[in-house]
Amino acid sequence: MPRPANPVDFWRGFALISIFINHMPGVVFEALTHRNYSYSDSAELFVFLAGWSLRHVVGPPEDRVPVHRLLFRLGGRAVTIYAAHMTIVMLAIAMLAVASRALDNPLVLEWNNAAAVFSDPINTHIGLVLLSHQLGYFDILPLYVVLMLCAPLVAIIHRLAPSLLLPLSAGIYFATLIFQWTVPTWPAEGQWFFNPLCWQFVFVLGFSLSRERGPGGWVRANLALVRRLALPILILATIGAVVGWTPDPTSVPDPKLLFIAGKTFVTPIRLVQFLALAAVLSATFEFIERAVPAIVTYLSMLGRNSLQVFCVASLLSLAGQIVHFYFRGGLLVDTGLVTFGVAILGLTAWMTEWRERAKGSR
Amino acid sequence: MTRVGARLLLVLGFACVWPALLQAQAAPPLQIPKECAAPEATEIATSTLPNIATALKSRKKLKILAMGASSASSRGPASGGHFAIVEKFLEATFKGLDVVIVHRGVSGELAGDAAERLKMEVALNNVDLVLWQVGTADALAQVPLDDFREGVGASIRWLKSHKVDVILVGLRYAISMVKDPHYQAIRTAIRDLSKEHHILMVGRYAAEELMEKLRREKGIVASEAETTEAGYVCLAEYLARAIAAGIFVRDGQPAGQPPSKVN
């Protein structure tokens, strides 16, 4: 039996739907996603909850999973995510090629950073396999692969010296901001859209705060205080995001990345706002569950099967971009796209669980 | 000699008489490929790159930020892709000039979404010039025209107020988009924005259109990749010359005759 609806799965499902919609630029419903009212967006939520979910693999302190099994599990998870990423990237490339042929439009081949695949296939295929070339909107899973490859290290540090984990992660994060370290792309020159040296901090924060001891324990013990502190931050940040206020990057002192808003480096402004958002939203789940139980059940189902749903959502988003372009968008087309997409995502999650149930009953 | 050739020589000629700014020398014989040299190939608003000109008085380094659709090339990473043509041309034209191109293109990113990233990259990299390939993603995503104008216009205003020059790179030609009203409207909007803000715009639409027409007339069959590659090479060739030309026109007054169009 799948686990019942819970806040982590629910918010993960929420993040998946938001990512699906945001990855269809120009779609009417994009204006409704929370990134329009927030400095952070669903990417922070997704990575934070990925870190939070690591607790299920690592296990509770009183029932420690042997290290070799831990490494095997986390390594296996990284390989699974990598395989999933490669599969959807190949399908996406084929979708762009088919669309280009069907619409007789070479511009489609250049969409979402796919141009290099067709113009420089030898190098770009090497880059795709090495994750140094990423299609636009297909760049979260490479980050996730790197994070999962680092997860055994996270788990081992947590086991051997738990108090060191967060400071170490924060150290890498701030050093990256101060020295502007980036991870280059190849063969097309550039940098990873999600800098893993910064985003690892969101992942480790998710993991650390999920634990009953350490920072997670402190937050649980002082949750009311944390929420009281978070609320005014969130209100101010929401006002700032709505009116479009961000610090002028040329006016702030060095190191600039400490003071400006940037997604690539998930800068402190985004991170603090996200943590405030998480603290406040953590109080809302029970209310939402009572108000709209069907939606909570549905989104939790998506969240329980996040990898499969994410992969299908990525492909649906790309298909949605093509359809949106072909039919020139509009409320009717966009409503159809989002409704159909959300239904397919539900079907994906349901089929995944149905298959698991079928396996279990054998 | 065609108008195209005359104007090209004019631009290169400027490069030879610029000792005050840099140790200029006779420009190397980098010719625009024949297939690129089409009438109306590249439209450039009569304007200047004043901030670059000022900056180059005190130093010999030009830092360029490439934004918008990222350029990849079958020329391969060893040759540095298409922007290597720009870099090579400028360094060969102005002896002693070190040109650094920072690639921060995110293909598929809408102009409105790029605004914050643009500001961040300008600040982090202290760039003198932004090359912004803009509009394709917005056209394909059916972004409302007013939103597009407003978003790009706001970014241009910000760049100008921070003394950073900008060159807009216009849309590509595609036969299936010739009668697409939104695509054409975005194309016109980019041209209008360049005129409104007095900034350089390098369009490749006309050049690619002519290349396509000539190919059809000659019965030459080219693959999508070859067509794309040829288009990008032409773009880079024009871009290089546009920057060189723009540097010479100061305060609206050229050190000679400004090229209102470089063909």
XYZ file of C-alpha atoms in Angstrom:
625
model
C 0.000 0.000 0.000
C 1.323 3.460 -0.810
C 1.934 5.705 2.172
C -0.957 8.036 3.029
C -1.002 11.698 2.061
C 1.549 13.732 4.002
C 3.012 17.247 3.795
C 6.264 16.217 2.079
C 4.558 14.297 -0.728
C 1.877 16.968 -1.055
C 4.327 19.842 -1.461
C 6.469 17.744 -3.761
C 3.416 17.162 -5.928
C 2.722 20.882 -5.783
C 6.297 21.586 -6.941
C 5.935 19.099 -9.803
C 2.779 20.773 -11.103
C 4.415 24.197 -10.801
C 7.496 23.011 -12.699
C 5.278 21.477 -15.388
C 3.467 24.789 -15.911
C 6.562 27.008 -15.613
C 8.321 24.919 -18.239
C 5.780 26.008 -20.816
C 6.781 29.671 -21.148
C 4.024 31.903 -22.380
C 1.222 29.701 -21.060
C -1.481 31.789 -19.385
C -1.394 29.777 -16.150
C 2.293 30.547 -15.687
C 1.195 33.827 -14.113
C -0.517 31.904 -11.314
C 2.470 29.902 -10.090
C 4.107 31.063 -6.899
C 7.312 32.257 -8.547
C 5.406 35.410 -9.509
C 4.927 36.252 -5.838
C 8.178 34.958 -4.491
C 11.924 35.285 -4.999
C 12.283 31.517 -4.878
C 10.342 29.100 -7.025
C 9.438 25.431 -7.240
C 13.070 24.438 -7.936
C 14.078 25.278 -4.357
C 11.048 23.374 -3.066
C 11.864 20.342 -5.204
C 15.545 20.168 -4.201
C 14.817 20.876 -0.532
C 12.269 18.061 -0.419
C 14.681 15.761 -2.270
C 17.099 16.357 0.601
C 14.300 15.844 3.100
C 13.422 12.494 1.498
C 16.992 11.333 1.953
C 16.049 10.636 5.584
C 13.987 7.639 4.427
C 17.078 6.095 2.826
C 19.471 6.951 5.635
C 17.033 5.700 8.248
C 16.472 6.830 11.837
C 19.404 7.177 14.270
C 18.234 4.177 16.325
C 18.031 1.894 13.302
C 21.126 2.610 11.265
C 21.376 1.178 7.793
C 24.799 -0.465 7.237
C 27.160 1.799 5.307
C 27.645 -0.561 2.375
C 23.879 -0.854 1.923
C 23.541 2.907 2.179
C 26.155 3.446 -0.525
C 24.537 0.825 -2.711
C 21.072 2.355 -2.318
C 22.134 5.959 -2.917
C 24.474 5.039 -5.758
C 21.695 2.993 -7.322
C 19.324 5.937 -6.971
C 21.829 8.215 -8.751
C 22.150 5.693 -11.593
C 18.355 5.443 -11.875
C 17.992 9.230 -12.075
C 20.818 9.423 -14.615
C 19.188 6.743 -16.784
C 15.844 8.524 -16.519
C 17.481 11.805 -17.509
C 19.218 10.307 -20.536
C 15.978 8.673 -21.659
C 13.915 11.833 -21.517
C 16.675 13.893 -23.151
C 16.801 11.500 -26.103
C 13.014 11.557 -26.359
C 13.032 15.355 -26.176
C 15.567 15.589 -28.992
C 13.439 13.257 -31.100
C 10.337 15.319 -30.297
C 12.065 18.491 -31.476
C 13.242 16.760 -34.646
C 9.748 15.433 -35.399
C 8.198 18.835 -34.681
C 10.722 20.528 -36.932
C 9.871 18.135 -39.759
C 6.110 18.253 -39.200
C 5.998 22.039 -38.966
C 8.731 22.499 -41.579
C 10.401 24.861 -39.164
C 14.154 24.713 -38.485
C 13.789 27.136 -35.577
C 12.352 24.318 -33.508
C 15.718 22.547 -33.725
C 17.311 25.465 -31.913
C 14.754 25.482 -29.150
C 15.856 24.866 -25.580
C 19.552 24.567 -26.300
C 19.064 21.662 -28.700
C 20.837 23.368 -31.623
C 24.217 21.893 -30.753
C 22.790 18.374 -30.876
C 22.051 18.844 -34.560
C 24.900 21.151 -35.577
C 27.710 19.566 -33.564
C 26.450 16.034 -32.853
C 29.778 14.375 -32.074
C 30.857 16.690 -29.289
C 27.366 17.365 -28.052
C 26.533 13.690 -27.568
C 29.651 13.360 -25.465
C 28.497 16.438 -23.568
C 25.014 15.006 -23.070
C 26.407 11.818 -21.574
C 28.790 13.775 -19.351
C 25.934 16.107 -18.359
C 28.047 19.047 -19.547
C 25.456 19.815 -22.207
C 21.918 20.252 -20.937
C 18.733 21.038 -22.783
C 16.795 24.046 -21.535
C 14.183 22.996 -18.942
C 15.915 19.608 -18.707
C 18.548 20.891 -16.330
C 17.174 19.943 -12.910
C 17.803 16.203 -13.203
C 21.542 16.657 -13.921
C 21.680 18.637 -10.680
C 19.728 15.873 -8.967
C 22.170 13.248 -10.307
C 25.113 15.190 -8.874
C 23.325 15.627 -5.558
C 22.542 11.923 -5.349
C 26.147 11.075 -6.216
C 27.142 13.283 -3.283
C 24.424 11.830 -1.059
C 26.574 8.931 0.232
C 29.139 11.487 1.375
C 26.372 13.515 3.019
C 25.080 10.395 4.783
C 28.549 9.315 5.938
C 29.493 12.770 7.260
C 26.145 12.898 8.994
C 26.832 9.536 10.609
C 30.430 10.210 11.641
C 30.260 13.912 12.506
C 26.673 15.181 12.259
C 27.521 18.624 13.597
C 29.977 19.146 10.733
C 27.564 18.485 7.872
C 25.715 21.792 7.726
C 28.790 24.008 8.361
C 30.702 22.132 5.659
C 27.876 22.500 3.173
C 27.424 26.174 4.090
C 31.161 26.676 3.679
C 31.098 25.352 0.113
C 28.005 27.465 -0.595
C 29.485 30.732 0.666
C 32.886 30.058 -0.889
C 31.138 29.567 -4.237
C 29.271 32.838 -3.812
C 32.373 34.728 -2.748
C 34.720 33.363 -5.395
C 32.018 32.979 -8.067
C 32.886 29.385 -8.814
C 30.882 27.982 -11.678
C 30.556 24.619 -13.387
C 31.218 25.041 -17.114
C 29.179 23.551 -19.924
C 30.646 21.943 -23.025
C 30.664 22.005 -26.058
C 28.490 25.142 -25.981
C 30.344 27.546 -23.736
C 28.503 28.640 -20.637
C 27.766 27.451 -17.127
C 25.354 25.055 -15.444
C 22.046 26.820 -14.968
C 21.766 25.229 -11.506
C 25.186 25.595 -9.918
C 25.525 22.341 -7.919
C 28.078 23.900 -5.565
C 25.336 26.238 -4.346
C 22.281 24.037 -4.737
C 23.867 21.301 -2.595
C 23.239 23.607 0.360
C 19.475 23.537 -0.275
C 19.652 19.741 -0.482
C 21.680 19.413 2.738
C 19.387 21.896 4.499
C 16.433 19.711 3.526
C 18.185 16.635 4.888
C 19.426 18.316 8.079
C 16.068 19.853 8.898
C 14.327 16.528 8.359
C 16.310 14.909 11.164
C 15.023 14.731 14.704
C 18.349 15.822 16.137
C 20.650 18.758 15.397
C 19.236 21.702 13.431
C 16.080 19.732 12.619
C 15.506 19.016 16.297
C 16.040 22.650 17.235
C 13.550 23.846 14.600
C 10.959 21.320 15.775
C 11.409 22.424 19.382
C 11.074 26.088 18.437
C 8.650 25.848 15.547
C 6.307 28.550 16.812
C 9.191 31.001 17.203
C 10.585 30.080 13.787
C 7.217 30.702 12.159
C 6.804 34.023 13.959
C 10.188 35.117 12.637
C 9.452 33.746 9.166
C 6.099 35.453 8.658
C 7.302 39.075 8.444
C 10.209 37.993 6.211
C 7.778 36.241 3.932
C 5.378 39.200 3.822
C 8.165 41.642 3.002
C 9.615 39.309 0.388
C 6.219 38.790 -1.215
C 5.688 42.540 -1.464
C 9.184 42.909 -2.890
C 8.642 40.171 -5.451
C 5.242 41.512 -6.525
C 6.513 45.067 -7.033
C 9.612 43.669 -8.719
C 12.153 44.964 -6.205
C 15.584 43.395 -6.285
C 18.886 44.975 -5.328
C 20.731 46.556 -8.255
C 23.635 44.129 -8.750
C 25.962 46.939 -9.763
C 25.269 48.898 -6.575
C 25.789 46.202 -3.958
C 29.201 45.696 -2.359
C 31.491 42.771 -3.111
C 31.074 39.841 -2.951
C 28.008 40.732 -4.962
C 26.402 37.314 -4.968
C 25.765 37.602 -1.238
C 23.411 40.510 -1.843
C 21.642 39.924 -5.134
C 18.887 37.588 -6.289
C 20.037 34.865 -8.657
C 18.651 31.444 -9.380
C 21.855 29.895 -10.732
C 23.595 30.488 -7.410
C 20.425 30.247 -5.274
C 21.648 33.394 -3.548
C 20.892 34.192 0.114
C 17.915 36.429 -0.778
C 16.225 33.497 -2.500
C 17.297 31.025 0.141
C 16.134 33.043 3.142
C 12.822 33.769 1.454
C 12.414 30.100 0.630
C 13.134 28.979 4.198
C 10.624 31.527 5.478
C 8.092 30.242 2.962
C 8.750 26.647 4.014
C 8.357 27.512 7.692
C 5.035 29.252 7.125
C 3.659 26.698 4.662
C 4.510 23.868 7.034
C 1.678 25.164 9.222
C -0.895 25.011 6.455
C -1.015 21.359 5.458
C -3.706 20.255 7.906
C -5.924 23.157 6.912
C -5.473 22.420 3.199
C -6.147 18.727 3.804
C -9.441 19.523 5.500
C -10.439 22.092 2.883
C -9.557 20.184 -0.298
C -8.850 16.549 0.557
C -9.134 15.353 -3.044
C -6.423 17.763 -4.200
C -4.177 16.756 -1.308
C -4.637 13.078 -2.185
C -3.912 13.764 -5.847
C -0.810 15.903 -5.293
C 0.511 13.480 -2.675
C 0.183 10.684 -5.184
C 2.270 12.741 -7.628
C 4.822 13.488 -4.918
C 5.153 9.820 -3.940
C 6.196 9.014 -7.509
C 8.194 12.129 -8.146
C 10.843 10.774 -10.523
C 8.384 9.158 -12.917
C 6.073 12.165 -12.721
C 8.941 14.596 -13.210
C 10.147 12.751 -16.315
C 6.692 12.652 -17.871
C 6.108 16.289 -16.872
C 9.325 17.346 -18.630
C 8.250 15.678 -21.864
C 4.699 16.983 -21.550
C 6.041 20.499 -21.024
C 8.042 20.254 -24.222
C 5.047 18.870 -26.088
C 3.023 21.678 -24.537
C 5.493 24.280 -25.841
C 5.145 22.886 -29.346
C 1.338 22.731 -29.177
C 1.195 26.211 -27.653
C 3.300 27.505 -30.534
C 1.349 25.678 -33.230
C -2.065 26.816 -32.004
C -0.739 30.264 -31.015
C -1.608 29.843 -27.355
C -4.673 31.477 -25.836
C -6.791 30.648 -22.813
C -8.597 27.727 -24.428
C -5.449 26.014 -25.705
C -3.561 26.640 -22.471
C -6.435 25.368 -20.338
C -6.547 22.225 -22.446
C -2.773 21.785 -22.159
C -2.663 22.173 -18.400
C -5.764 20.021 -17.780
C -4.519 17.258 -20.051
C -1.022 17.444 -18.581
C -2.157 17.284 -14.966
C -4.401 14.316 -15.826
C -1.520 12.477 -17.524
C 0.725 13.155 -14.547
C -1.928 11.633 -12.296
C -2.207 8.638 -14.595
C 1.582 8.244 -14.520
C 1.621 8.201 -10.731
C -1.371 5.867 -10.553
C 0.191 3.422 -13.024
C 3.467 3.460 -11.112
C 1.675 2.547 -7.900
C -0.547 0.030 -9.672
C 2.577 -1.688 -10.995
C 4.089 -1.739 -7.517
C 0.892 -3.226 -6.110
C 0.828 -5.825 -8.870
C 4.430 -6.758 -8.078
C 3.603 -7.039 -4.391
C 0.615 -9.305 -4.922
C 2.634 -11.855 -6.903
C 32.289 47.559 -56.444
C 28.996 46.903 -54.765
C 27.558 49.024 -51.970
C 28.255 46.108 -49.708
C 31.908 46.029 -50.571
C 32.230 49.802 -50.368
C 30.786 49.925 -46.883
C 32.878 47.018 -45.735
C 36.004 48.782 -46.937
C 34.824 51.920 -45.181
C 34.552 50.053 -41.898
C 37.918 48.421 -42.329
C 39.296 51.776 -43.365
C 38.275 53.244 -40.022
C 40.270 50.568 -38.335
C 43.391 51.751 -40.093
C 43.117 55.352 -38.882
C 42.481 54.870 -35.223
C 45.880 55.336 -33.609
C 44.553 57.549 -30.831
C 42.392 54.834 -29.458
C 44.566 51.837 -29.991
C 47.671 51.005 -31.867
C 45.737 50.460 -34.970
C 47.292 48.924 -37.977
C 46.126 47.939 -41.402
C 43.216 45.577 -40.940
C 43.862 42.011 -41.949
C 42.088 40.862 -45.067
C 39.150 39.243 -43.312
C 36.527 39.312 -45.994
C 32.850 38.733 -45.429
C 32.015 35.402 -47.049
C 30.378 35.923 -50.422
C 27.222 34.130 -49.381
C 26.730 36.595 -46.537
C 27.220 39.720 -48.581
C 23.636 40.365 -49.497
C 21.909 43.724 -49.945
C 19.950 44.637 -46.827
C 21.639 41.723 -45.118
C 22.252 43.511 -41.908
C 20.345 46.435 -40.569
C 22.018 48.639 -38.074
C 20.529 51.733 -36.566
C 22.773 54.737 -36.968
C 24.212 54.806 -33.510
C 27.294 54.365 -31.449
C 28.946 52.205 -28.869
C 30.050 55.213 -26.810
C 30.813 53.393 -23.599
C 33.177 50.999 -25.291
C 34.939 53.832 -27.044
C 35.422 55.610 -23.727
C 36.539 52.468 -21.936
C 39.081 51.628 -24.591
C 40.800 54.960 -24.123
C 42.170 53.767 -20.801
C 42.604 50.052 -21.414
C 43.008 47.496 -24.125
C 40.523 44.939 -23.013
C 36.994 44.542 -24.259
C 34.661 42.295 -22.304
C 31.557 41.123 -24.116
C 28.601 39.304 -22.579
C 26.709 36.960 -24.906
C 23.084 36.585 -23.810
C 20.063 34.922 -25.320
C 20.018 31.791 -27.415
C 23.335 30.083 -26.833
C 25.405 29.567 -29.913
C 26.857 26.188 -30.625
C 28.706 25.364 -33.713
C 30.007 22.589 -35.827
C 33.150 24.675 -35.887
C 33.635 22.960 -32.559
C 34.866 24.101 -29.191
C 38.470 24.155 -30.343
C 37.669 27.025 -32.671
C 35.537 28.693 -30.017
C 32.263 28.566 -31.897
C 30.790 31.451 -33.836
C 31.722 34.147 -31.387
C 35.360 33.233 -32.009
C 34.908 34.928 -35.378
C 33.951 38.152 -33.596
C 36.835 37.857 -31.182
C 39.348 37.064 -33.898
C 38.187 39.880 -36.152
C 38.322 42.525 -33.457
C 41.693 41.411 -32.124
C 43.116 41.317 -35.625
C 41.642 44.690 -36.499
C 42.762 46.533 -33.383
C 46.264 45.469 -32.504
C 46.781 44.968 -28.806
C 43.093 44.668 -28.033
C 42.180 41.715 -25.851
C 38.606 40.617 -26.463
C 36.984 38.364 -23.881
C 33.566 36.893 -24.546
C 31.555 35.625 -21.580
C 28.950 33.119 -22.713
C 25.814 33.213 -20.618
C 23.150 32.331 -23.173
C 20.220 30.270 -21.992
C 18.377 28.950 -24.990
C 14.605 29.153 -24.700
C 14.676 31.826 -21.995
C 12.134 34.585 -22.515
C 13.417 38.153 -22.643
C 11.394 39.083 -19.573
C 12.812 36.190 -17.578
C 16.347 37.047 -18.668
C 16.194 40.562 -17.223
C 17.408 39.746 -13.714
C 20.059 37.356 -14.973
C 21.266 39.969 -17.427
C 21.768 42.490 -14.634
C 23.531 39.923 -12.480
C 25.918 38.850 -15.226
C 26.715 42.446 -16.153
C 27.580 43.188 -12.547
C 29.554 40.000 -11.934
C 31.607 40.195 -15.101
C 32.047 43.977 -15.473
C 31.240 43.798 -19.160
C 31.510 46.626 -21.675
C 29.096 45.276 -24.228
C 26.134 42.922 -24.297
C 25.331 40.918 -27.414
C 21.722 39.907 -26.938
C 20.173 37.356 -29.256
C 16.619 38.136 -28.430
C 13.118 37.352 -29.588
C 13.096 33.803 -30.900
C 11.917 32.188 -27.670
C 9.355 34.964 -27.153
C 8.061 34.587 -30.704
C 7.712 30.826 -30.391
C 6.086 31.115 -26.955
C 3.593 33.663 -28.319
C 4.569 36.236 -25.713
C 2.304 39.277 -26.158
C 4.034 41.962 -28.191
C 3.605 44.674 -25.566
C 5.115 42.458 -22.877
C 8.066 41.743 -25.134
C 8.640 45.418 -25.954
C 8.308 46.405 -22.316
C 10.664 43.674 -21.075
C 13.400 44.273 -23.636
C 12.992 48.048 -23.427
C 13.406 48.009 -19.647
C 16.584 45.948 -19.922
C 18.009 48.266 -22.584
C 17.247 51.296 -20.435
C 18.958 49.651 -17.465
C 22.025 48.803 -19.525
C 22.276 52.315 -20.933
C 21.874 53.877 -17.511
C 24.733 51.694 -16.295
C 26.940 52.686 -19.226
C 26.951 49.289 -20.852
C 26.563 49.171 -24.620
C 24.211 46.655 -26.145
C 23.726 45.155 -29.583
C 20.503 43.347 -30.343
C 20.709 40.311 -32.590
C 17.497 39.827 -34.489
C 15.499 36.806 -35.520
C 16.491 34.088 -37.941
C 14.848 33.547 -41.275
C 12.646 30.498 -41.652
C 10.394 30.048 -44.647
C 7.564 28.726 -42.482
C 7.660 31.914 -40.402
C 7.459 34.347 -43.308
C 3.698 34.641 -42.964
C 3.589 34.181 -39.196
C 2.202 37.515 -37.982
C 3.524 37.202 -34.446
C 7.013 36.267 -35.576
C 7.101 39.187 -37.972
C 5.715 41.521 -35.312
C 8.491 40.515 -32.909
C 11.011 41.024 -35.699
C 9.679 44.529 -36.305
C 9.609 45.223 -32.570
C 13.321 44.424 -32.260
C 14.104 46.814 -35.086
C 11.891 49.496 -33.549
C 13.500 49.068 -30.151
C 16.943 49.514 -31.640
C 15.854 52.710 -33.343
C 14.000 54.030 -30.305
C 16.986 53.507 -28.022
C 19.617 54.337 -30.652
C 21.418 51.057 -30.297
C 22.981 48.757 -32.823
C 20.947 45.899 -34.203
C 22.328 43.121 -36.314
C 19.649 41.371 -38.266
C 20.350 38.175 -40.120
C 16.877 37.588 -41.449
C 17.435 39.243 -44.823
C 20.830 37.606 -45.295
C 19.456 34.165 -44.576
C 16.432 34.824 -46.753
C 18.682 35.708 -49.668
C 20.922 32.723 -49.048
C 17.885 30.488 -49.133
C 16.635 32.112 -52.329
C 20.002 31.729 -54.054
C 20.195 28.114 -52.992
C 16.764 27.429 -54.425
C 17.636 29.180 -57.680
C 20.834 27.180 -58.020
C 19.129 23.980 -56.949
C 21.514 23.533 -54.032
C 20.175 21.254 -51.359
C 21.433 22.113 -47.886
C 20.692 20.301 -44.661
C 19.142 22.125 -41.718
C 22.481 21.961 -39.948
C 24.335 23.450 -42.912
C 21.789 26.231 -43.261
C 21.930 27.011 -39.551
C 25.705 26.942 -39.559
C 25.909 29.273 -42.544
C 23.472 31.660 -40.894
C 25.485 31.792 -37.682
C 28.749 32.333 -39.552
C 27.219 35.276 -41.401
C 25.830 36.613 -38.151
C 29.260 36.512 -36.540
C 30.893 38.148 -39.556
C 28.413 41.010 -39.479
C 28.512 41.294 -35.720
C 32.273 41.720 -35.733
C 32.074 44.477 -38.299
C 29.148 46.130 -36.540
C 31.137 46.370 -33.317
C 34.140 47.739 -35.162
C 31.936 50.278 -36.912
C 30.108 51.204 -33.735
C 33.307 51.941 -31.880
C 34.250 54.566 -34.421
C 31.051 56.532 -34.130
C 31.328 58.724 -31.096
C 28.630 60.934 -29.625
C 26.662 60.512 -32.775
C 29.533 62.009 -34.730
C 31.606 59.544 -36.649
C 35.313 59.723 -37.139
C 34.360 59.651 -40.765
C 31.105 58.619 -42.280
C 29.019 56.338 -40.056
C 27.750 53.222 -41.688
C 24.010 53.260 -41.256
C 24.021 49.827 -42.747
C 26.813 47.368 -42.949
C 26.190 44.936 -45.702
